[in-house]
Short mmCIF file of C-alpha atoms in Angstrom, two decimals:
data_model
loop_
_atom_site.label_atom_id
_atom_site.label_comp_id
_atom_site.label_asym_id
_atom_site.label_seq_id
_atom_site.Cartn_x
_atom_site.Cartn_y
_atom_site.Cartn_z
CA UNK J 6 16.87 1.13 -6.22
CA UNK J 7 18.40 1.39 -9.61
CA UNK J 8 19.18 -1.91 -10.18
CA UNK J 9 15.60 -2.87 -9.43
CA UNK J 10 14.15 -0.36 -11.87
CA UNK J 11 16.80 -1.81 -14.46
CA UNK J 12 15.60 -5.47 -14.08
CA UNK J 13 11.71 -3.69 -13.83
CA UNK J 14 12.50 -1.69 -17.06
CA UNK J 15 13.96 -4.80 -18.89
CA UNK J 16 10.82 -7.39 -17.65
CA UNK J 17 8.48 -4.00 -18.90
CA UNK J 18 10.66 -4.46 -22.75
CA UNK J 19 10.23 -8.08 -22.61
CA UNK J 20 6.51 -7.46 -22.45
CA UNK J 21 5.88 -4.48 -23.86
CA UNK J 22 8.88 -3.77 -26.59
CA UNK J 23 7.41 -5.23 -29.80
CA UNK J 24 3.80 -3.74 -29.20
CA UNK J 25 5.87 0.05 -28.74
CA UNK J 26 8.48 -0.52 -31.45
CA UNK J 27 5.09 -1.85 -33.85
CA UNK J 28 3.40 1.62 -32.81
CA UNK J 29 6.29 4.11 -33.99
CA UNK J 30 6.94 2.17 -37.01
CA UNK J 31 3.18 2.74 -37.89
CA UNK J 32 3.58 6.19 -36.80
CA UNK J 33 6.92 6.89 -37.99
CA UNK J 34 7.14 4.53 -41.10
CA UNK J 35 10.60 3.14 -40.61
CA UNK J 36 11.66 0.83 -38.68
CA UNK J 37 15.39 1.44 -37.76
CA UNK J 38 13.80 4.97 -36.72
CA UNK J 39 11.19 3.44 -34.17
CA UNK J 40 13.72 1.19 -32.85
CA UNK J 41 15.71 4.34 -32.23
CA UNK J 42 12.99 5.81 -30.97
CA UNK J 43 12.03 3.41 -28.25
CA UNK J 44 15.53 2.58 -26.93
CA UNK J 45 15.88 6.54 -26.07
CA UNK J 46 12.65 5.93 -23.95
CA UNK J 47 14.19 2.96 -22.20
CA UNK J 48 17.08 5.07 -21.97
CA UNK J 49 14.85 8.00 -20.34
CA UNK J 50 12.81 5.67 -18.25
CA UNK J 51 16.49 4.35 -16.54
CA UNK J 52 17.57 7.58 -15.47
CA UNK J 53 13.54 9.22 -14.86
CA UNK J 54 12.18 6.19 -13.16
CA UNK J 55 14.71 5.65 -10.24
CA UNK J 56 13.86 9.18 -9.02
CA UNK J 57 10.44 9.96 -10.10
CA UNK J 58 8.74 6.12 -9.69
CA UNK J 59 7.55 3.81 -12.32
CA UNK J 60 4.53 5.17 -13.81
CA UNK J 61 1.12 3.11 -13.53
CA UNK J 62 1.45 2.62 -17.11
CA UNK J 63 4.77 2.32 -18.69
CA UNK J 64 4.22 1.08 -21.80
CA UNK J 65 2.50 3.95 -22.30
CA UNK J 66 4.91 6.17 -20.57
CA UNK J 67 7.64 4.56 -22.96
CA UNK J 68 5.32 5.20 -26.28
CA UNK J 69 4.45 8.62 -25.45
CA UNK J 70 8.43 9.89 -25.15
CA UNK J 71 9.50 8.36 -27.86
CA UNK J 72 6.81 10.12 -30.01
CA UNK J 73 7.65 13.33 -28.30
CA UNK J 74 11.25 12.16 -29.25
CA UNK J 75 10.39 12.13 -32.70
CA UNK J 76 8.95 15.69 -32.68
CA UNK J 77 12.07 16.78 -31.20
CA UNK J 78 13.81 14.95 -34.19
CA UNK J 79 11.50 16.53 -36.69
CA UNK J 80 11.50 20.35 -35.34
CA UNK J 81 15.52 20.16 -35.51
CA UNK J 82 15.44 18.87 -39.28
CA UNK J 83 12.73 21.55 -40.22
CA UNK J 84 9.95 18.86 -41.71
CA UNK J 85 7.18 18.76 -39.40
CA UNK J 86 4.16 18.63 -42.45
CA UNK J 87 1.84 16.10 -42.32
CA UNK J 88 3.93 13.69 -40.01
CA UNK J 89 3.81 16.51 -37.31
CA UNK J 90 0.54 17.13 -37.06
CA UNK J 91 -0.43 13.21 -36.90
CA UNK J 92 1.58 12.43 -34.57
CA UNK J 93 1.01 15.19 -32.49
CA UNK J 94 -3.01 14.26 -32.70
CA UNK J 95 -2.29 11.03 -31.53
CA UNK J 96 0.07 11.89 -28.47
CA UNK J 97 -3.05 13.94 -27.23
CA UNK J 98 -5.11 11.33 -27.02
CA UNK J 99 -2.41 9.19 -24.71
CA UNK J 100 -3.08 9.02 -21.31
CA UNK J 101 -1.85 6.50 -18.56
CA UNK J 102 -5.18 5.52 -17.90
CA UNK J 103 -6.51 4.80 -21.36
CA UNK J 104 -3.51 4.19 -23.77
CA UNK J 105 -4.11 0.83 -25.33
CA UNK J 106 -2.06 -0.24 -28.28
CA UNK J 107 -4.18 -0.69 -31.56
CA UNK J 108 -4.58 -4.77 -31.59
CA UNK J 109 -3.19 -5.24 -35.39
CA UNK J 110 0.07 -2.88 -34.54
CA UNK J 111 2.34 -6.29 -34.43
CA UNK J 112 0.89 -7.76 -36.82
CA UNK J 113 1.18 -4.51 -39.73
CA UNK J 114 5.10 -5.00 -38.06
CA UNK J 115 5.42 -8.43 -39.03
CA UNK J 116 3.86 -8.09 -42.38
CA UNK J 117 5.76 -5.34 -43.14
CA UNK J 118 8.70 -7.46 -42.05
CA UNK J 119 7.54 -10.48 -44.40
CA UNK J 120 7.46 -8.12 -47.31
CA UNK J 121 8.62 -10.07 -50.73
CA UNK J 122 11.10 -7.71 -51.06
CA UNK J 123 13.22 -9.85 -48.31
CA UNK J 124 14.85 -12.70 -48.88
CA UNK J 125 12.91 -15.72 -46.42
CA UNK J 126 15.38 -15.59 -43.94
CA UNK J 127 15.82 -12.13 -43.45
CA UNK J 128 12.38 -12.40 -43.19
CA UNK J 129 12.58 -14.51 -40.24
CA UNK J 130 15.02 -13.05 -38.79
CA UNK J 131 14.14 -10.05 -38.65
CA UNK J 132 10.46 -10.53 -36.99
CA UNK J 133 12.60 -12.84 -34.53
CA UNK J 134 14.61 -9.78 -33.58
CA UNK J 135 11.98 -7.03 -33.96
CA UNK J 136 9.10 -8.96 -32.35
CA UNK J 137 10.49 -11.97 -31.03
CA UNK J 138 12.73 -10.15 -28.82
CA UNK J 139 15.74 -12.40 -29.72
CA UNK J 140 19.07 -10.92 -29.14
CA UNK J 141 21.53 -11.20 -32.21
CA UNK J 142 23.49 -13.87 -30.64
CA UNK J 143 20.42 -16.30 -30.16
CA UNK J 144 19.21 -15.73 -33.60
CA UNK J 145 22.42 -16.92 -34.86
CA UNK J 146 22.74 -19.62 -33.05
CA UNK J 147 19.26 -20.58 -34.35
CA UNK J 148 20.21 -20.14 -38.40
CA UNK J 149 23.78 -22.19 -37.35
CA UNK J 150 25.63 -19.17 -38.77
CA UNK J 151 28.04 -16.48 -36.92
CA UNK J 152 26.99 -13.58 -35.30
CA UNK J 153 27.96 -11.19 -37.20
CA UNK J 154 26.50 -12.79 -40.25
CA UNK J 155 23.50 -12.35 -38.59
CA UNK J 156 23.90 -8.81 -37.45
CA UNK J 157 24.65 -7.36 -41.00
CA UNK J 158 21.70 -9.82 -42.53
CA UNK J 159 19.28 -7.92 -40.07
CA UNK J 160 21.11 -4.60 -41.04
CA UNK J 161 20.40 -4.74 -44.47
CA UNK J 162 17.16 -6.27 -43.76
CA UNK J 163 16.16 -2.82 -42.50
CA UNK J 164 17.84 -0.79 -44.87
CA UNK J 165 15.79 -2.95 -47.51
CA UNK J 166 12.72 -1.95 -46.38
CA UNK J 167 13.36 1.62 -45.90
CA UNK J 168 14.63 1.94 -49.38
CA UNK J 169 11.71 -0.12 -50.56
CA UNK J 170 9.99 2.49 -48.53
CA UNK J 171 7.85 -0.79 -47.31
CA UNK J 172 4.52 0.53 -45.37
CA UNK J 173 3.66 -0.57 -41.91
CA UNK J 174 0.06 -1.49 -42.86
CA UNK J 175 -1.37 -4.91 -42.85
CA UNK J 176 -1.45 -5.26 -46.90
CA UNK J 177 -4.46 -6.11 -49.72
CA UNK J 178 -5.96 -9.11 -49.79
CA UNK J 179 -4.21 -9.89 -53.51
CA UNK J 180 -1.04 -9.21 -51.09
CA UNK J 181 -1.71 -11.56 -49.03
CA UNK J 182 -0.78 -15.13 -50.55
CA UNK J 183 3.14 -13.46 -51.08
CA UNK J 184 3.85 -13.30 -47.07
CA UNK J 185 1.07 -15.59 -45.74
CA UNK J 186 3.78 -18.67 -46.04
CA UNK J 187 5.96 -16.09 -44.22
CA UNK J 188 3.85 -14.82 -41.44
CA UNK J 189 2.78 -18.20 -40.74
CA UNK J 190 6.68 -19.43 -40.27
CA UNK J 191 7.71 -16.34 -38.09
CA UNK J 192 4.63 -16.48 -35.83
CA UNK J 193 5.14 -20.13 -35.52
CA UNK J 194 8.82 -19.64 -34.48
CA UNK J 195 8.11 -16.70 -31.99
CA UNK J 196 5.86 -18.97 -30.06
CA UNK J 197 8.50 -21.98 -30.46
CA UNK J 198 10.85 -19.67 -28.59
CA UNK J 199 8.17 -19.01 -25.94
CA UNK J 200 7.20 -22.03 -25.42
CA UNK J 201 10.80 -23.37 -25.42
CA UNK J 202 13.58 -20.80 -24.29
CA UNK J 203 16.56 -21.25 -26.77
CA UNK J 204 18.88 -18.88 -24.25
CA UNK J 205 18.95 -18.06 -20.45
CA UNK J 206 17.65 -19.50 -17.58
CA UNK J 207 13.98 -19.81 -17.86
CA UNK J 208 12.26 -22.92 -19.68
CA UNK J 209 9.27 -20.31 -20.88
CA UNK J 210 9.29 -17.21 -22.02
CA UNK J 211 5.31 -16.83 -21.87
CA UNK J 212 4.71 -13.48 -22.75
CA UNK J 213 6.03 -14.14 -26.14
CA UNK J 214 4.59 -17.45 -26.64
CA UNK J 215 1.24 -15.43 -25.43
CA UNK J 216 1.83 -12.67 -27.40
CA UNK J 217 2.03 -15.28 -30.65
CA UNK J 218 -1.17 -16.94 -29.79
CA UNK J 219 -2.95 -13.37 -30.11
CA UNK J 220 -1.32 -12.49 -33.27
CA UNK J 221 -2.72 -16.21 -34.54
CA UNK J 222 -6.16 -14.65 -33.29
CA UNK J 223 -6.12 -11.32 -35.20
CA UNK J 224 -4.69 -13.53 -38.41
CA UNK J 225 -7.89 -15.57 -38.23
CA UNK J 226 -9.71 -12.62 -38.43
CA UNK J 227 -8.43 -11.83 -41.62
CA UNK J 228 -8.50 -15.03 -42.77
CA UNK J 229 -11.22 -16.86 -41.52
CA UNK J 230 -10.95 -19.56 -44.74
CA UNK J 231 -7.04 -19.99 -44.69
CA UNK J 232 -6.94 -23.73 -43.15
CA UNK J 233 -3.08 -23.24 -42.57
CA UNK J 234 -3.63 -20.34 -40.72
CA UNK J 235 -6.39 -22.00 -38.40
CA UNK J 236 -3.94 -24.88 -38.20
CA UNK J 237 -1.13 -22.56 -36.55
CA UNK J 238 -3.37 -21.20 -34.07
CA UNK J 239 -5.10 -24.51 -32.98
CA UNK J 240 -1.06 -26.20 -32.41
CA UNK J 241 -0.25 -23.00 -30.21
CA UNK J 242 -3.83 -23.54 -28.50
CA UNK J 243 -2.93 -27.12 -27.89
CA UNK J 244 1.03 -26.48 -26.90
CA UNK J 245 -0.19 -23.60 -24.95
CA UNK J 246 -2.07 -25.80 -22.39
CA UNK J 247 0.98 -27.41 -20.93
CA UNK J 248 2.50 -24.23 -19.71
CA UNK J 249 1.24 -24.28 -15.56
CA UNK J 250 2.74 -28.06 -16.18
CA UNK J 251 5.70 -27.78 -17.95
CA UNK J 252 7.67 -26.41 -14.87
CA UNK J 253 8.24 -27.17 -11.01
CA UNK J 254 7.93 -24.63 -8.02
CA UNK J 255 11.87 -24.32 -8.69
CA UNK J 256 10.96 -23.37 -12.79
CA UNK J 257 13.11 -26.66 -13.87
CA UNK J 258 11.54 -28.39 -16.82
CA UNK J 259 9.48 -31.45 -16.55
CA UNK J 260 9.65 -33.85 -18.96
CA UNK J 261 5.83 -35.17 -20.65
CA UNK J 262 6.59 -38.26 -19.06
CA UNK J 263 6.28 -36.23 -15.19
CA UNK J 264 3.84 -33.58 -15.92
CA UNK J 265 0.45 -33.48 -14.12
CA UNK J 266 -2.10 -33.71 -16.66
CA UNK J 267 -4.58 -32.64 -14.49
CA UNK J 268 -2.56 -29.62 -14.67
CA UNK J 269 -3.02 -28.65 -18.64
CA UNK J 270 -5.58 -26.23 -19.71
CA UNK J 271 -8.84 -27.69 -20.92
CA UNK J 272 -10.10 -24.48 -21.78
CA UNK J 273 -7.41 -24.03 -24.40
CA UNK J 274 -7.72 -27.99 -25.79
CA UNK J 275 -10.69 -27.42 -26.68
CA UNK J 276 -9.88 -23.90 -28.66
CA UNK J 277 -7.10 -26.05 -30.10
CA UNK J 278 -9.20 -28.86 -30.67
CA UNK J 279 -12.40 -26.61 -32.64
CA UNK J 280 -9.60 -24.33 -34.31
CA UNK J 281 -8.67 -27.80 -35.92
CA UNK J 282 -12.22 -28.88 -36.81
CA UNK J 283 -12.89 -25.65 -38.44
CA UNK J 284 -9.74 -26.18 -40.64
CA UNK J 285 -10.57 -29.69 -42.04
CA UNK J 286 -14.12 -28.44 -42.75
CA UNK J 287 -12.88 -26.28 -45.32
CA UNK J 288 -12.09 -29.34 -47.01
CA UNK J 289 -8.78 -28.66 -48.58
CA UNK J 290 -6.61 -31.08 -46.81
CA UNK J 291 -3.86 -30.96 -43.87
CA UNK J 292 -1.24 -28.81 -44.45
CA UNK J 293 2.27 -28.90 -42.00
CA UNK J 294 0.64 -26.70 -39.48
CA UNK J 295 -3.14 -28.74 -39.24
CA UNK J 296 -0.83 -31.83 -38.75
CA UNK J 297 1.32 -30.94 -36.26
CA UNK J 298 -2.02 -29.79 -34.29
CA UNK J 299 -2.85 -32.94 -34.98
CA UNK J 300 -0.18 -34.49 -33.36
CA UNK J 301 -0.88 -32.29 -30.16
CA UNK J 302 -4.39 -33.06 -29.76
CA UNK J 303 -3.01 -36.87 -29.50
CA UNK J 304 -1.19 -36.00 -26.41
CA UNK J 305 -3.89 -33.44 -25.22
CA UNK J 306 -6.26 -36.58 -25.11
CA UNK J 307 -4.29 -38.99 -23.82
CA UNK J 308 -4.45 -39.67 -20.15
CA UNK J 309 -0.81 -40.60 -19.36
CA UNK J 310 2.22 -41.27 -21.70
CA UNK J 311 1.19 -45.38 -21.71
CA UNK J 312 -2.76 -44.56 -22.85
CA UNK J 313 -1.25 -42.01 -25.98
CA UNK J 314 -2.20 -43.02 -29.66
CA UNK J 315 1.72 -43.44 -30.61
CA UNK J 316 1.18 -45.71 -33.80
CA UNK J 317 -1.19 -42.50 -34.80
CA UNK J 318 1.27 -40.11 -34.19
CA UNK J 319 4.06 -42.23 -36.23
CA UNK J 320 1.64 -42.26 -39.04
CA UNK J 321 1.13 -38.00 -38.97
CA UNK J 322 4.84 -37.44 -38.31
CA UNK J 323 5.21 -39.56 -41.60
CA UNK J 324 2.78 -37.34 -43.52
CA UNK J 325 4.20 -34.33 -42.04
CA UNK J 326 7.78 -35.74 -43.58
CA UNK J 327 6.16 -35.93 -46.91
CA UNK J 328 4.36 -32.03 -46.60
CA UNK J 329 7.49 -30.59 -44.72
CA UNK J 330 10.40 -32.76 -44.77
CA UNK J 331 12.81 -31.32 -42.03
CA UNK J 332 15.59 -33.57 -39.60
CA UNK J 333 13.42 -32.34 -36.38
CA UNK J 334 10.15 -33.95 -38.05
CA UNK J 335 12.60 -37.13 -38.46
CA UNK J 336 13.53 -36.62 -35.24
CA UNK J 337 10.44 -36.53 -33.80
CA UNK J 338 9.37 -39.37 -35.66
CA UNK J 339 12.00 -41.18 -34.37
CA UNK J 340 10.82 -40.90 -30.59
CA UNK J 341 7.52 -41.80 -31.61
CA UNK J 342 8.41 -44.59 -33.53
CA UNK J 343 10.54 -45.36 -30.07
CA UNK J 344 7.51 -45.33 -27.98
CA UNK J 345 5.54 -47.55 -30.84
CA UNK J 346 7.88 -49.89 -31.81
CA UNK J 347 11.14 -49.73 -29.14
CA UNK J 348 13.69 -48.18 -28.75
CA UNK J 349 15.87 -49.60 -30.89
CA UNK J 350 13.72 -48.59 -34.24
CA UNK J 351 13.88 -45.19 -33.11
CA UNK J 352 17.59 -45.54 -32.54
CA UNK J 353 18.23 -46.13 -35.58
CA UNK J 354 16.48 -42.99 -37.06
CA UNK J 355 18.32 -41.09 -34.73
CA UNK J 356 21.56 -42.61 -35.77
CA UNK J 357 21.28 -42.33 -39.55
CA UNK J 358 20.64 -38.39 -38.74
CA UNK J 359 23.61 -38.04 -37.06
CA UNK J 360 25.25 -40.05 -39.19
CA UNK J 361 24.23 -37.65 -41.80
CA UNK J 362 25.51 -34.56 -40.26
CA UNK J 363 21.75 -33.59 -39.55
CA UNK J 364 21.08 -30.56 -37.16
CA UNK J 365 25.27 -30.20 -36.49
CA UNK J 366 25.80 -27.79 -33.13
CA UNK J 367 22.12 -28.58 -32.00
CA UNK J 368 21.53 -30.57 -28.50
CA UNK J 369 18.86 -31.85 -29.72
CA UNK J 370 20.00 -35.35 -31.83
CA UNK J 371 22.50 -36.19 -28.70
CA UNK J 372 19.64 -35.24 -26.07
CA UNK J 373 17.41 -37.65 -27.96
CA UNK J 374 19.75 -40.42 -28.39
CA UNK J 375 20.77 -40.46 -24.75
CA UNK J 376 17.16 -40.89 -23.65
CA UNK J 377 16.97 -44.01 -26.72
CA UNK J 378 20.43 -45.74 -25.49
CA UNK J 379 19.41 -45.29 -21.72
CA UNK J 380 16.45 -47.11 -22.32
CA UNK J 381 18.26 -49.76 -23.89
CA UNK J 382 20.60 -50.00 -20.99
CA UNK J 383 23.56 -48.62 -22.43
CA UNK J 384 23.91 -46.72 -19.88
CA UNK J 385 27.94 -45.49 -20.78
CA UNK J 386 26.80 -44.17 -24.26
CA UNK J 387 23.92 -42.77 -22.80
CA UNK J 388 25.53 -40.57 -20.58
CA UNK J 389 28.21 -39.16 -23.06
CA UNK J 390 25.34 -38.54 -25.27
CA UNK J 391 23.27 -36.62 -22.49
CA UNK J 392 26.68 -34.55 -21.23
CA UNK J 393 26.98 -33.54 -24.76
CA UNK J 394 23.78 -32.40 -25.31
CA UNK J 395 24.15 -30.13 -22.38
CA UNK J 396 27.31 -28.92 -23.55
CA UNK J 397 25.28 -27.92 -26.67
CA UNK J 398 22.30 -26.66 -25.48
CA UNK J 399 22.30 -22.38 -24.41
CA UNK J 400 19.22 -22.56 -21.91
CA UNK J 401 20.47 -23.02 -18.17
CA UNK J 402 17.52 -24.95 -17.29
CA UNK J 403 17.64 -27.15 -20.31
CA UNK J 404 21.51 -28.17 -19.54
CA UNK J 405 20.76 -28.88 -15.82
CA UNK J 406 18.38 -31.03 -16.60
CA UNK J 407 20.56 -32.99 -19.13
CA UNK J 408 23.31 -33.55 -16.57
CA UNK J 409 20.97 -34.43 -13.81
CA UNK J 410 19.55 -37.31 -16.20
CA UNK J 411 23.37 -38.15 -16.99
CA UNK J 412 24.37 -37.77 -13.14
CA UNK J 413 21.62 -40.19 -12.62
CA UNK J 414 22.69 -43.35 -14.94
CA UNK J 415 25.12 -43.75 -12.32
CA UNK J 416 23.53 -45.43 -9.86
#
C-alpha cells in the first residue's frame, strides 16, 4: 500500500507540482519558501495518505497544507500582518470540490523566473527545474556542464530573486519586451522535454508538454500582436498532434517514417495551422519560432514521408540558420537535405559538425549519422554510429530503439 501511494504521490507532483509550487510563490512571495512549502505537503501526504486514503482532490489537498504550513511558520516567527490574514482568506475559500488553481499562476512563476535580473541561463534553468520538473542531473546534462555546476547556478538563481525581492506577478506591459525572448525560450524547452523525454523510460512526458501548450494559450492572451509568441504556440499545436502516434501499445518510439498518420490530431493542425496564419498577418516577418511551425505544418500536410515538401523544408531550415543559427538547425537541415538530395549531401553536413566538435556528449549527431551511412549501405559504420548514440542518449526508450536499429544491420 505504501509503495503505491509513493508512485501515486510522485505521478500527482509530476502533474500537479509546478501549478502548487506557482500558487505559494504568489502567496508567499519567495520561491525557495514555496518550494519548501510544498515538499512538506508531499512529505505529509506520504505518511497521511497510506492510512487515511488519497483525497478526491490532491492537488488541492497538497496546496491547502502547505499554506497551513506557512501559518505555522509565521505564528512561530511572530509576523503574521498582512501575509496572515491573506493567506488565511484564501485557505477558506479551498475546498476539494472547488479548488482550481488561478490559470496565470505558472505563468507569474515563469516570469518571475525570466526576470532581467538573471543571467539567460539561470533563467532557463531555473523554469526547467521549477516548472519543467527536471531533476538537477537532467538539466545538466542538457547545458553539457556538471551537476553541481548546475545545482549552485539554480541556488543562486533563487537567492537572486529573493534579494531582488522579484514579485510573482505577471509584469507591465513596458516589462514585457525584457523577458518575452526569455519566456518564449523556456516555454519552448519545457514542451521540447515533453514532447521528447531527455531521462527515464518514457518517450513523452505529456503532462508537461500539455501543460506548455496552455501556458502558450494564456501568453497569447496577453499578447495577441506578438507574432513570435503566436509562432511558439502554433509549432507546439502542430508537434502536439503526433502524440497518440508517436508510441506503440508497448510505449517504444516510432520513428515519422512508421507512424500512422491517420493517427495525428487534425483538430490541433488546424489550431497550429490558424495560430500560424494569424502570425504572418501581422505582417512583420518569420521569426525562429513562425519558421519552425512552418516546418511542422510541412509534415502535418504531407500524406506519407515520400509525398512531404522536403526541398521546402531545406529552404526554411536554411532561413531558420540565418534567424537562429544553432548545430541542431544544421542538423536538421542535414536530414532534410538527405531526404531532398541523398544521403550523401546530408552526410556531409553531418560530418563537418562532428568534425567540428558540434553538440559533444549529445546522441544526437551519431544517431543521425547512423541512419545517413545505413542508407548508404555502410552498414559497419552505421552500426558503431547507432551503438554510440545509445551509449549517449539517457532515455531508456530512446537507447533501445538505437540498438534495435543497430541489432538489425546485421542481417
Amino acid at each position: 500500500m505504501t509503495t503505491d501511494v509513493a508512485r501515486r504521490v510522485a505521478a500527482i507532483w509530476r502533474i500537479e507540482g509546478a501549478r502548487i509550487v506557482a500558487t505559494l510563490a504568489r502567496v508567499v512571495g519567495d520561491l525557495a519558501t514555496a518550494e519548501d512549502l510544498a515538499q512538506d505537503a508531499v512529505a505529509e501526504a506520504l505518511a497521511q495518505w497510506p492510512r487515511d486514503g488519497i483525497p478526491s482532490n490532491p492537488g488541492a489537498w497538497l496546496t491547502a497544507v502547505a499554506k497551513r504550513r506557512a501559518i505555522d511558520g509565521w505564528r512561530r516567527s511572530q509576523n503574521l500582518g498582512e501575509k496572515y490574514r491573506l493567506i488565511g482568506a484564501d485557505l477558506d475559500e479551498i475546498t476539494d470540490a472547488e479548488w482550481q488553481p488561478i490559470d496565470d499562476d505558472v505563468l507569474r512563476l515563469v516570469f518571475a523566473a525570466c526576470h532581467p535580473v538573471l543571467a539567460r541561463e539561470a533563467q532557463v534553468a531555473l523554469t526547467l527545474k521549477v516548472v519543467g520538473g527536471l531533476d538537477t542531473d537532467a538539466i545538466a546534462r542538457l547545458f553539457l556542464v556538471p551537476v553541481p555546476t548546475m545545482q549552485q547556478r539554480i541556488v543562486r538563481a533563487k537567492k537572486s530573486l529573493s534579494v531582488a525581492r522579484v514579485p510573482f506577478a505577471v509584469p507591465d506591459p513596458s516589462e514585457w519586451p525584457a523577458r518575452l525572448g526569455a519566456v518564449l525560450s523556456v516555454i519552448y524547452l519545457v514542451f521540447t522535454e515533453g514532447y521528447a523525454a531527455s531521462t527515464g523510460g518514457a518517450v513523452l512526458r505529456t503532462e508537461l508538454a500539455h501543460e506548455a501548450v496552455r501556458l502558450g494559450r494564456v501568453l497569447n492572451r496577453l499578447l495577441p500582436r506578438e507574432p513570435e509568441a503566436l509562432g511558439l504556440s502554433a509549432l507546439m499545436e502542430l508537434q502536439a498532434s503526433r502524440f497518440a502516434a508517436r508510441v506503440d501499445a508497448n510505449g517504444d518510439a516510432v520513428l515519422l517514417a512508421d507512424q500512422d498518420r491517420r493517427r495525428w490530431d487534425r483538430s490541433a493542425i488546424a489550431r497550429g495551422a490558424a495560430l500560424l496564419d494569424r502570425a504572418d498577418a501581422l505582417g512583420r516577418g518569420r521569426g525562429p519560432y513562425q519558421l519552425q511551425a512552418a516546418i511542422a505544418l510541412c509534415h502535418a500536410k504531407a500524406m506519407s514521408v515520400e509525398a512531404t515538401d522536403w526541398d521546402r523544408i531545406v529552404l526554411l531550415y536554411e532561413m531558420l540558420g540565418h534567424v537562429a543559427p544553432s548545430p541542431v538547425v544544421e542538423l536538421n537541415r542535414a536530414v532534410a537535405v538527405s531526404m531532398a538530395s541523398g544521403a550523401l549531401e546530408g552526410l556531409a553536413i553531418a560530418d563537418q559538425l562532428a568534425d567540428a566538435g558540434a553538440l559533444k556528449g549529445s546522441h544526437l549527431i551519431p544517431s543521425v549519422r547512423g541512419e545517413l551511412l545505413s542508407r548508404l549501405g555502410r552498414t559497419r559504420e552505421a552500426r558503431s554510429e547507432l551503438l554510440a548514440a545509445a551509449e549517449l542518449t539517457r532515455n531508456e526508450r530512446e537507447a533501445a530503439l538505437l540498438r534495435r536499429k543497430a541489432e538489425a544491420l546485421r542481417l
